[in-house]
PDB file of C-alpha atoms (C1' of nucleotides) in Angstrom:
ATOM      1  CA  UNK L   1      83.186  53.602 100.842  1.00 40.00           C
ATOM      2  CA  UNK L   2      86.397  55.006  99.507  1.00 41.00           C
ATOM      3  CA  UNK L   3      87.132  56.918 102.812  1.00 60.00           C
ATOM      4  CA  UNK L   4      88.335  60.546 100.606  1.00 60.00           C
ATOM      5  CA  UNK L   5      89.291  62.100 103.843  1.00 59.00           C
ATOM      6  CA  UNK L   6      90.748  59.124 105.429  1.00 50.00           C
ATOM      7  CA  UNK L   7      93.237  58.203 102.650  1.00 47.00           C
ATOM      8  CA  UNK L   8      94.125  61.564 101.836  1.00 44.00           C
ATOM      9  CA  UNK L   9      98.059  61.053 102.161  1.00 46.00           C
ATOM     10  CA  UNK L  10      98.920  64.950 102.247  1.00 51.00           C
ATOM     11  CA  UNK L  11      98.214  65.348 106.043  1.00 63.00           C
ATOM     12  CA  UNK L  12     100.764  67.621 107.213  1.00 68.00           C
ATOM     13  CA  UNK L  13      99.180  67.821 110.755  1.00 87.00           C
ATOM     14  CA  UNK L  14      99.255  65.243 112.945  1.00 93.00           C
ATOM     15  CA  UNK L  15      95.581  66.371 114.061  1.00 94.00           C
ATOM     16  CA  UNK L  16      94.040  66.011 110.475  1.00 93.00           C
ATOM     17  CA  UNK L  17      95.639  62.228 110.699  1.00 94.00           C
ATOM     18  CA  UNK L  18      93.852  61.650 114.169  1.00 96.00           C
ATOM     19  CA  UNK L  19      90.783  63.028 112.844  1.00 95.00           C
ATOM     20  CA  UNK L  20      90.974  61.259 109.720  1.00 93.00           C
ATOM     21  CA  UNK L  21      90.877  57.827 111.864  1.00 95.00           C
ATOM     22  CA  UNK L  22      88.399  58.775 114.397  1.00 95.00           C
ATOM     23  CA  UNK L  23      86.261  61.538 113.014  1.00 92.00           C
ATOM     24  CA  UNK L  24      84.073  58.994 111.167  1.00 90.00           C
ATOM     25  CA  UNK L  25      80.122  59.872 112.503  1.00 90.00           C
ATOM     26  CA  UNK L  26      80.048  57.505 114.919  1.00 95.00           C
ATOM     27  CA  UNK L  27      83.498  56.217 115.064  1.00 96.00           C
ATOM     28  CA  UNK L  28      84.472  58.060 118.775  1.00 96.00           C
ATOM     29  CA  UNK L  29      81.131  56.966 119.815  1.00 96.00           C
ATOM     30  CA  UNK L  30      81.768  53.341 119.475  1.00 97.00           C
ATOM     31  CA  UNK L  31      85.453  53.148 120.307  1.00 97.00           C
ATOM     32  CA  UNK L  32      84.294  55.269 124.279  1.00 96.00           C
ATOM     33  CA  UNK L  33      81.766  52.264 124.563  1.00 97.00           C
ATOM     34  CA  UNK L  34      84.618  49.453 123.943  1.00 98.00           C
ATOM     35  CA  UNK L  35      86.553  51.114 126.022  1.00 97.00           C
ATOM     36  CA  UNK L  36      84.441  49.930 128.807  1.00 97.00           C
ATOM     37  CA  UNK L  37      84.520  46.096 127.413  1.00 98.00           C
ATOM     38  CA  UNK L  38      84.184  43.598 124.706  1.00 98.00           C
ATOM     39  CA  UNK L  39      80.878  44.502 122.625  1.00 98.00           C
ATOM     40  CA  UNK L  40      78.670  41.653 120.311  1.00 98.00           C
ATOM     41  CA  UNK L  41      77.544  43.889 116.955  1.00 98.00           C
ATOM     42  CA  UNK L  42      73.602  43.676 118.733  1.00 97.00           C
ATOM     43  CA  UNK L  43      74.880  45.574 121.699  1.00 97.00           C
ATOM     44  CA  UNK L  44      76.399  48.545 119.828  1.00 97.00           C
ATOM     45  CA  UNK L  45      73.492  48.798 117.505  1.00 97.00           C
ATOM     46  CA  UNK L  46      71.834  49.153 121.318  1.00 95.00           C
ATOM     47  CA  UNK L  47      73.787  51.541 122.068  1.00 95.00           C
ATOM     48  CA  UNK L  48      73.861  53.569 118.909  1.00 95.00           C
ATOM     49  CA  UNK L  49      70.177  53.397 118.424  1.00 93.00           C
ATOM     50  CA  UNK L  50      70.569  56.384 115.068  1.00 93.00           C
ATOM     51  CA  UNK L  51      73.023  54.889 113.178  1.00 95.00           C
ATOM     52  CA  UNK L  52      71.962  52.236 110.789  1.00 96.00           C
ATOM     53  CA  UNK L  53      73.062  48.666 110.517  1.00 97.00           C
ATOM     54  CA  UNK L  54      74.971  49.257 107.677  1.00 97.00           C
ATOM     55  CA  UNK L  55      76.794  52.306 109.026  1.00 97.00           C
ATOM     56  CA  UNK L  56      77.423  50.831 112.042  1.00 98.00           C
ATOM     57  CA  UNK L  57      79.054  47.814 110.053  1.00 98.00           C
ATOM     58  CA  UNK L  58      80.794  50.447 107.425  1.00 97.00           C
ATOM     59  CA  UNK L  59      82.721  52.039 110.507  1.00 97.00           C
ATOM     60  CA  UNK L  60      83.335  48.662 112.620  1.00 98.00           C
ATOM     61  CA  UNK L  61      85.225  47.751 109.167  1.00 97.00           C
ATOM     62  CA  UNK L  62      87.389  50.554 109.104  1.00 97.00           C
ATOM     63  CA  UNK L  63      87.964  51.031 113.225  1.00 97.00           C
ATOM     64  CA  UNK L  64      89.234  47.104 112.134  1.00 97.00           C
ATOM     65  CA  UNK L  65      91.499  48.183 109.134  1.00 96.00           C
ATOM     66  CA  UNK L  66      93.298  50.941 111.270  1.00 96.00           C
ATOM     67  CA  UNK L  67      94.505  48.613 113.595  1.00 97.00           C
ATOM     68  CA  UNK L  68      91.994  49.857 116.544  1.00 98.00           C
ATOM     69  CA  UNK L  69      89.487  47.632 116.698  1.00 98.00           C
ATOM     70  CA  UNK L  70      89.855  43.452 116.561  1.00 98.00           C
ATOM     71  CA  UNK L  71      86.947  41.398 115.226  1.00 98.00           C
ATOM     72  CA  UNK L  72      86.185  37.958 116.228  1.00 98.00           C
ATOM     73  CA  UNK L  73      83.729  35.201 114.750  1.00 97.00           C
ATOM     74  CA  UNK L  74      82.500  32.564 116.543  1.00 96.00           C
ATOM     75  CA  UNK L  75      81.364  29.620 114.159  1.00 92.00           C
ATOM     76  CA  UNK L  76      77.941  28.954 115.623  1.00 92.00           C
ATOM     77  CA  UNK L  77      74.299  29.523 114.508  1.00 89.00           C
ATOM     78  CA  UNK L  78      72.972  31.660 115.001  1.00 92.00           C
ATOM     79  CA  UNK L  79      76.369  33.583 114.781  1.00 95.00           C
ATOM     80  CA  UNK L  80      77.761  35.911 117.277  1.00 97.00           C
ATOM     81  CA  UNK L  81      80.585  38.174 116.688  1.00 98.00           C
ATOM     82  CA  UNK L  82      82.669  40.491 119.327  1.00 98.00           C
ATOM     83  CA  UNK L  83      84.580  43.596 118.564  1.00 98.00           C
ATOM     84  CA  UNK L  84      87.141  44.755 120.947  1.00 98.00           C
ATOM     85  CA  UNK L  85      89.688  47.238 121.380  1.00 98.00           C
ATOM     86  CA  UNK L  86      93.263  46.522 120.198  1.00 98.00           C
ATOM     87  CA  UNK L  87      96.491  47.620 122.021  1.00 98.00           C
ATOM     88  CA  UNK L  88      96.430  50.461 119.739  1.00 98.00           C
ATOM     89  CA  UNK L  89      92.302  51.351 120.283  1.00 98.00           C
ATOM     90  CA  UNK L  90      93.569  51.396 124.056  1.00 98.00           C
ATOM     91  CA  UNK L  91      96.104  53.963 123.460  1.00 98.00           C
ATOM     92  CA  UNK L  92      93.573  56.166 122.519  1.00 98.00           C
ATOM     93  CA  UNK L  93      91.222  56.553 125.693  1.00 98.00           C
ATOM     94  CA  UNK L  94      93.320  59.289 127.101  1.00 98.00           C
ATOM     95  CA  UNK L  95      91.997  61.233 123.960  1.00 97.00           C
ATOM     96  CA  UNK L  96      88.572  59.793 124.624  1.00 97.00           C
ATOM     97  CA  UNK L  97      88.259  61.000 127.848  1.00 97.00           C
ATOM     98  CA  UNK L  98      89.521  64.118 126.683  1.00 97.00           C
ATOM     99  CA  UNK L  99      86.985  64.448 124.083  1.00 97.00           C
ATOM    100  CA  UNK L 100      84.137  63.512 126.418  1.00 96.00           C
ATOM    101  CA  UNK L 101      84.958  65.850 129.263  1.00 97.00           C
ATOM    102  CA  UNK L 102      85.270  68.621 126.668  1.00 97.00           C
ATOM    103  CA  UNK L 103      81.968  67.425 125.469  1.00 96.00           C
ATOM    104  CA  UNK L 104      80.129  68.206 128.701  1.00 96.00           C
ATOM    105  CA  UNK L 105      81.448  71.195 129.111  1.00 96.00           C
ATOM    106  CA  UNK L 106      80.351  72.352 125.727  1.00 95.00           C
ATOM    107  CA  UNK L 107      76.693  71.022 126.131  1.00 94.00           C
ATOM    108  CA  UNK L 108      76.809  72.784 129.742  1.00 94.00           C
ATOM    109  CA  UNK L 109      77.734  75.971 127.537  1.00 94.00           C
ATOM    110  CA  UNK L 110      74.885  75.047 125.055  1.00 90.00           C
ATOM    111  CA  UNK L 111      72.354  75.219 127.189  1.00 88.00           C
ATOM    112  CA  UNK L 112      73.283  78.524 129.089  1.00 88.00           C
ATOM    113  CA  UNK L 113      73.785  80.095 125.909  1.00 78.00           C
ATOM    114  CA  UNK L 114      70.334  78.650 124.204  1.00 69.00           C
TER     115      UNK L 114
ATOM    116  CA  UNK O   1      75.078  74.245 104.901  1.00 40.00           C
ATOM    117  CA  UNK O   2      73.333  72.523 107.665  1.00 42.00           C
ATOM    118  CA  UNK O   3      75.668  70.806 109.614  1.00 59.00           C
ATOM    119  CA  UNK O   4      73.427  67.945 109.665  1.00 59.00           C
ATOM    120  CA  UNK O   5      75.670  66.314 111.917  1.00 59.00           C
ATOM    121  CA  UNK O   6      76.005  68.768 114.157  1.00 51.00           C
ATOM    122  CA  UNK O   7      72.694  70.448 114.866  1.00 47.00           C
ATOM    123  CA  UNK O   8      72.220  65.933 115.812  1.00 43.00           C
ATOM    124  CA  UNK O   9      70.847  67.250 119.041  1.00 46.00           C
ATOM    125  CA  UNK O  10      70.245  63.541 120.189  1.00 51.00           C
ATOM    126  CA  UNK O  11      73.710  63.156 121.317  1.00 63.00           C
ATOM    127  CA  UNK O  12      73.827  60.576 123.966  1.00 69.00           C
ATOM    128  CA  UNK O  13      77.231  60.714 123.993  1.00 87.00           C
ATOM    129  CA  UNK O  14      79.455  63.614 124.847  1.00 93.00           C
ATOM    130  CA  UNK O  15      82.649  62.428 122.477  1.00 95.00           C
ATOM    131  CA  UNK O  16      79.768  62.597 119.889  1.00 93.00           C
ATOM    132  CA  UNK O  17      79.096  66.532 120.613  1.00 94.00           C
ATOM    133  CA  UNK O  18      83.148  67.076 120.710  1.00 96.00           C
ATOM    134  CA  UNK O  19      83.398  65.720 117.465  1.00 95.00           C
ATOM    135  CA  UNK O  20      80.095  67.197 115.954  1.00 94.00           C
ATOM    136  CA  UNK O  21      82.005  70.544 116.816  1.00 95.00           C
ATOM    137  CA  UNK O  22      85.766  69.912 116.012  1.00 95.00           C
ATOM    138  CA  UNK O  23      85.530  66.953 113.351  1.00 92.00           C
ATOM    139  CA  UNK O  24      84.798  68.859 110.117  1.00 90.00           C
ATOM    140  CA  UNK O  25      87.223  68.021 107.720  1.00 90.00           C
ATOM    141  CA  UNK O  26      89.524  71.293 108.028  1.00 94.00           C
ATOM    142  CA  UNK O  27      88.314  72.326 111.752  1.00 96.00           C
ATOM    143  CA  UNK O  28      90.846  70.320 113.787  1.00 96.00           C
ATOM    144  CA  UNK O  29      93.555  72.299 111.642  1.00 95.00           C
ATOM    145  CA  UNK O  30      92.927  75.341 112.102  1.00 97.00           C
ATOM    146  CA  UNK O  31      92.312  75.310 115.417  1.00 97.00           C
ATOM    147  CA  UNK O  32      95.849  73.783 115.964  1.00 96.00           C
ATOM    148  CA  UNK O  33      97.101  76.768 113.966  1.00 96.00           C
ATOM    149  CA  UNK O  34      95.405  79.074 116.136  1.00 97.00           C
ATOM    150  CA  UNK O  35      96.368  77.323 118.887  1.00 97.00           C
ATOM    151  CA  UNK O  36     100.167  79.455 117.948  1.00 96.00           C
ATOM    152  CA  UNK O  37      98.181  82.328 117.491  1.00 98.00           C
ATOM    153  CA  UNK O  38      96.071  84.885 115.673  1.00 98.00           C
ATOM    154  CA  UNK O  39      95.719  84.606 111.678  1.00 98.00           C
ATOM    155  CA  UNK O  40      94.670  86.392 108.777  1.00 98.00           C
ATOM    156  CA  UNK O  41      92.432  84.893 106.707  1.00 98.00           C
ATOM    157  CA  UNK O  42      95.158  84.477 103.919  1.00 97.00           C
ATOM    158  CA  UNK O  43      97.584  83.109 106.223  1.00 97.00           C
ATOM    159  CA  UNK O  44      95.057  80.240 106.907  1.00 97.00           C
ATOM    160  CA  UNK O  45      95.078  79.335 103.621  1.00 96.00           C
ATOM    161  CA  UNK O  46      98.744  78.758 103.230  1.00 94.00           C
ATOM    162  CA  UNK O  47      98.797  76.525 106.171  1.00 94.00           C
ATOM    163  CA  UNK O  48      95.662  74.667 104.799  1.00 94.00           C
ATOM    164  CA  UNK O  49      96.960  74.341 100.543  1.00 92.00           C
ATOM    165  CA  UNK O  50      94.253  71.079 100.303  1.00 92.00           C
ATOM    166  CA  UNK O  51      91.727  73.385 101.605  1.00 94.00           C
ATOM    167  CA  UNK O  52      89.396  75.570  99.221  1.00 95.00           C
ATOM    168  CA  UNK O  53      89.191  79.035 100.070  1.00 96.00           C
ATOM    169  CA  UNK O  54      85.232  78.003 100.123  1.00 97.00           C
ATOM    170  CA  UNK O  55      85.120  75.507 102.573  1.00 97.00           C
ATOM    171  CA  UNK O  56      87.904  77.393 104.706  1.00 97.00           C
ATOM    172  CA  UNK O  57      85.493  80.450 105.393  1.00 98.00           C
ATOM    173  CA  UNK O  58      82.699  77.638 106.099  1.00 97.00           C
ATOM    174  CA  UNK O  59      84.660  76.057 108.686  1.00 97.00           C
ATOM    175  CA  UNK O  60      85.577  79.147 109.958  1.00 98.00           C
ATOM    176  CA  UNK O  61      82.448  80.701 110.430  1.00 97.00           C
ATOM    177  CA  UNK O  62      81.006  77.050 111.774  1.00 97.00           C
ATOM    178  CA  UNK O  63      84.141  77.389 114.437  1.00 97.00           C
ATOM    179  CA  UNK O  64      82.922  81.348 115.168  1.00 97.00           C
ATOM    180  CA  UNK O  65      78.823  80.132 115.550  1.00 95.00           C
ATOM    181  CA  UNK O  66      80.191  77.290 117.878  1.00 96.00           C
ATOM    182  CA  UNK O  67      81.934  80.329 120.049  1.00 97.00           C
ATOM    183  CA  UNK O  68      85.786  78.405 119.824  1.00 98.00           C
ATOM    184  CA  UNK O  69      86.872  81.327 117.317  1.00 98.00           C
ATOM    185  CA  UNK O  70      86.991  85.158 116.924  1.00 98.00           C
ATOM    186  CA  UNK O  71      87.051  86.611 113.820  1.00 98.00           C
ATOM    187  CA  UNK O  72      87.875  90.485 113.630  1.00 98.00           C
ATOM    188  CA  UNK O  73      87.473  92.583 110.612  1.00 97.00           C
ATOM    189  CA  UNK O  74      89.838  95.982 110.363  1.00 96.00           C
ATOM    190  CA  UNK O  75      87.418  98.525 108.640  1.00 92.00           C
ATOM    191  CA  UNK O  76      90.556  99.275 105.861  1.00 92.00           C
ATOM    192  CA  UNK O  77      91.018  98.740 102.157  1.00 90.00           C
ATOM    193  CA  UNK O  78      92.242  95.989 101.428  1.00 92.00           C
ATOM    194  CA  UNK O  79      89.924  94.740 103.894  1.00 95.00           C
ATOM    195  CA  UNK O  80      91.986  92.517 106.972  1.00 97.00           C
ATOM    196  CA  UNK O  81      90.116  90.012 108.895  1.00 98.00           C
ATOM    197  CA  UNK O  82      91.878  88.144 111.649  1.00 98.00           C
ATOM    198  CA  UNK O  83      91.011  84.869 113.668  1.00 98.00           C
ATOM    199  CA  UNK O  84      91.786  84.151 116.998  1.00 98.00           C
ATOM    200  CA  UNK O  85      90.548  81.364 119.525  1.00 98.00           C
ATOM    201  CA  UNK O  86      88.340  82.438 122.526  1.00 98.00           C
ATOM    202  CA  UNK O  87      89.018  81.360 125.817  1.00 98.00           C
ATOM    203  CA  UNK O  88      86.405  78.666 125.701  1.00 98.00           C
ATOM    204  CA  UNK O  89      88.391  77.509 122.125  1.00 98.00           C
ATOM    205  CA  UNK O  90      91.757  77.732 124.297  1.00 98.00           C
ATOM    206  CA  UNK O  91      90.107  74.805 127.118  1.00 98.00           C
ATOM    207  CA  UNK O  92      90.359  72.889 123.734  1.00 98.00           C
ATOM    208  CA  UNK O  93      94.439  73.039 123.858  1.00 98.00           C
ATOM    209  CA  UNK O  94      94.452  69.635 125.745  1.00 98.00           C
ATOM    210  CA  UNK O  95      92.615  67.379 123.558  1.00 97.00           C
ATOM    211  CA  UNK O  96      94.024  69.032 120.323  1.00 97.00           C
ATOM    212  CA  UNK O  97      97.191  68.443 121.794  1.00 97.00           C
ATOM    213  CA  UNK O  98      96.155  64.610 122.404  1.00 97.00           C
ATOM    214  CA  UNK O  99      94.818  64.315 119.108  1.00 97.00           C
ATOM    215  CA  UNK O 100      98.270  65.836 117.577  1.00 96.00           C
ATOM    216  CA  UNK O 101     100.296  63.615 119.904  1.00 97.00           C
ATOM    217  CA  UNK O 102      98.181  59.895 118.859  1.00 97.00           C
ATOM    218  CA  UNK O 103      98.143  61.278 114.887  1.00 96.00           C
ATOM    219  CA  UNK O 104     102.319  61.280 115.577  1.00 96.00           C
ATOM    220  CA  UNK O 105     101.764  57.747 116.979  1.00 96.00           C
ATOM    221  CA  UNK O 106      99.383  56.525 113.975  1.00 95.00           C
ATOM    222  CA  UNK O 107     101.822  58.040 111.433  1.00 94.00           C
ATOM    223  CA  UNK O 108     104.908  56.128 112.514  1.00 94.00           C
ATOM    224  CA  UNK O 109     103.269  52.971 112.360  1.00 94.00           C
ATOM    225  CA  UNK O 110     101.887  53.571 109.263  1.00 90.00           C
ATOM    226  CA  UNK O 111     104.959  53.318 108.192  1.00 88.00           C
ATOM    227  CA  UNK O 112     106.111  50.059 109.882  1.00 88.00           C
ATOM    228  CA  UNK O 113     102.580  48.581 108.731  1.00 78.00           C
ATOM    229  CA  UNK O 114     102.817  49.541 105.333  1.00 70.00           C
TER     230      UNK O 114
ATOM    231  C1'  DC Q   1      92.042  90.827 100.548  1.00 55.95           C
ATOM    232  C1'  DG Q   2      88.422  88.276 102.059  1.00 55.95           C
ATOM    233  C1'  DG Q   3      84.893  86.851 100.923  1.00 55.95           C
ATOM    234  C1'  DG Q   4      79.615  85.674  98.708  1.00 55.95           C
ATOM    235  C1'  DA Q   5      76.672  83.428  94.952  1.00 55.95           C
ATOM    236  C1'  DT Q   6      75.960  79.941  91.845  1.00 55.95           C
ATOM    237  C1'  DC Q   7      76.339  75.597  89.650  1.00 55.95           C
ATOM    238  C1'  DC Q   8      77.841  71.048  89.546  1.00 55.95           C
ATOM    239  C1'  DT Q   9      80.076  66.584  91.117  1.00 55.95           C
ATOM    240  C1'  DT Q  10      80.990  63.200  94.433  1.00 55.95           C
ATOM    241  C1'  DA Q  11      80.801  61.115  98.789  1.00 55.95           C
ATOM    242  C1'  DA Q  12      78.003  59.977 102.696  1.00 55.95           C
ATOM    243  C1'  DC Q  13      74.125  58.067 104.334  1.00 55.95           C
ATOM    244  C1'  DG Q  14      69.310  55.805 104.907  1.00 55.95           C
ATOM    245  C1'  DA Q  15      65.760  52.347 103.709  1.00 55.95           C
ATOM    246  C1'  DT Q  16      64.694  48.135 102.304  1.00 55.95           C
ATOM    247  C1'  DA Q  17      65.208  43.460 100.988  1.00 55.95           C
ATOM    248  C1'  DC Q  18      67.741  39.329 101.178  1.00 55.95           C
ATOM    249  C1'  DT Q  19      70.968  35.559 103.290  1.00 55.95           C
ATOM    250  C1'  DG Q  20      73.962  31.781 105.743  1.00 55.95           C
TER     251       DG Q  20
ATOM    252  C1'  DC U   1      72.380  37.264 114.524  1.00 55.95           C
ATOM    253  C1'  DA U   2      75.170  39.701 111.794  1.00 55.95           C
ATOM    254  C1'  DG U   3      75.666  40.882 108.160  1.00 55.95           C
ATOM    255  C1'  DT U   4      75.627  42.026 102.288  1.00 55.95           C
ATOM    256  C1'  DA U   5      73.457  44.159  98.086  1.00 55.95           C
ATOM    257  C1'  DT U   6      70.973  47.488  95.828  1.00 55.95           C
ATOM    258  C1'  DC U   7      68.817  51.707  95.204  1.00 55.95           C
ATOM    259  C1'  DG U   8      67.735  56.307  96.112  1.00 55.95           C
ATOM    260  C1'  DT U   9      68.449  60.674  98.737  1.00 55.95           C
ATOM    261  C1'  DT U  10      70.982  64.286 100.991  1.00 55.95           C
ATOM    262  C1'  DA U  11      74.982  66.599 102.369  1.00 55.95           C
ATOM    263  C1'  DA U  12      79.739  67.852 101.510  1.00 55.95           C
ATOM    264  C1'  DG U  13      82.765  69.780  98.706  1.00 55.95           C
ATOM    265  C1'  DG U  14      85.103  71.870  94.265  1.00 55.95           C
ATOM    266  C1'  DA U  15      85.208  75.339  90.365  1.00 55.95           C
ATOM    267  C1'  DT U  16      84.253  79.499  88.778  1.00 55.95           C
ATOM    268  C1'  DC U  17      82.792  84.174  88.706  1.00 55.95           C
ATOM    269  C1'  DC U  18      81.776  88.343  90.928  1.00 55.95           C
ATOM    270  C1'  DC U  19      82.168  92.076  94.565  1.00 55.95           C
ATOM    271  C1'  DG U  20      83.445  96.178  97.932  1.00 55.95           C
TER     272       DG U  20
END
DNA sequence: CGGGATCCTTAACGATACTG
DNA sequence: CAGTATCGTTAAGGATCCCG
């Protein structure tokens, strides 16, 4: 995954950079549900039950590599792993709940409008 | 185009419908530009160099169908079409605003990171 | 000027199988 | 359990040409 868009060094807007880090498919997804608390990688695939393993591991990886997102490995069998918001992830629920109040006001709007 | 990710219509999540609507590569963009106010189509373009003329009308018309843009075309030769954000696209000022504000943030300490 | 149509390339994604 | 590897498909996007 060569993340084009994310990597793209030419962002003149600050927006395309935010985007860029947090657009992913099912990266705002996943960074609202650690915002309520520490998740293992089972309980996100739970609660992301259409996006693959893979994708789901793809985006954990790069959540990690942009500083939002810490992994940690306990060395047991069978394994268990927790992913958690950083300092930085935190700073970013005020533009979570942003994007998920818009949200329900545009599915409201959806279903008026058909 | 299909918009395969945002036609998804299983969106448990609402930040998942935000950014089904605003997280196309170029949308976030323009909608900050419009946020200063109406545009011609070829003024777009200058404030979006990295973006093809192509995929600017896409997102544009993707923007219109979702009901957060206006276009208006002048009946003259040559022709003059102009974009502008509709009310329900202005309730967006907020979390573009956010999302412009935490890119700033992400930016700088790219730059301290490396 | 503001597109649309077409063709082509590349990136994103899914399915499946395998592993410590 | 939490991945990785591989393969194949689909969607996104660029280049070019044409048009009123």
């Amino acid at each position: 995954m060569s993340r084009k868009r994310d990597d793209d060094s030419n962002t003149n807007c600050a927006v395309e950079a935010s985007l860029g880090v947090i657009g992913g498919r099912w990266k705002g997804v996943v960074l609202y549900w650690l915002l309520k608390g520490t998740h293992r990688f089972g309980e996100l695939r739970k609660r992301l039950p259409n996006c693959s393993q893979r994708m789901l591991t793809l985006q954990l990886r790069e959540l990690e590599e942009d500083g939002l997102v810490k992994r940690t490995v306990y060395a047991q069998v069978p394994p268990r792993v927790e992913y958690e918001l950083t300092a930085f992830g935190r700073s970013l629920e005020p533009v979570l709940i942003g994007l998920r109040d818009w949200g329900e006001k545009y599915k409201r709007r959806l279903q008026r409008t058909g």
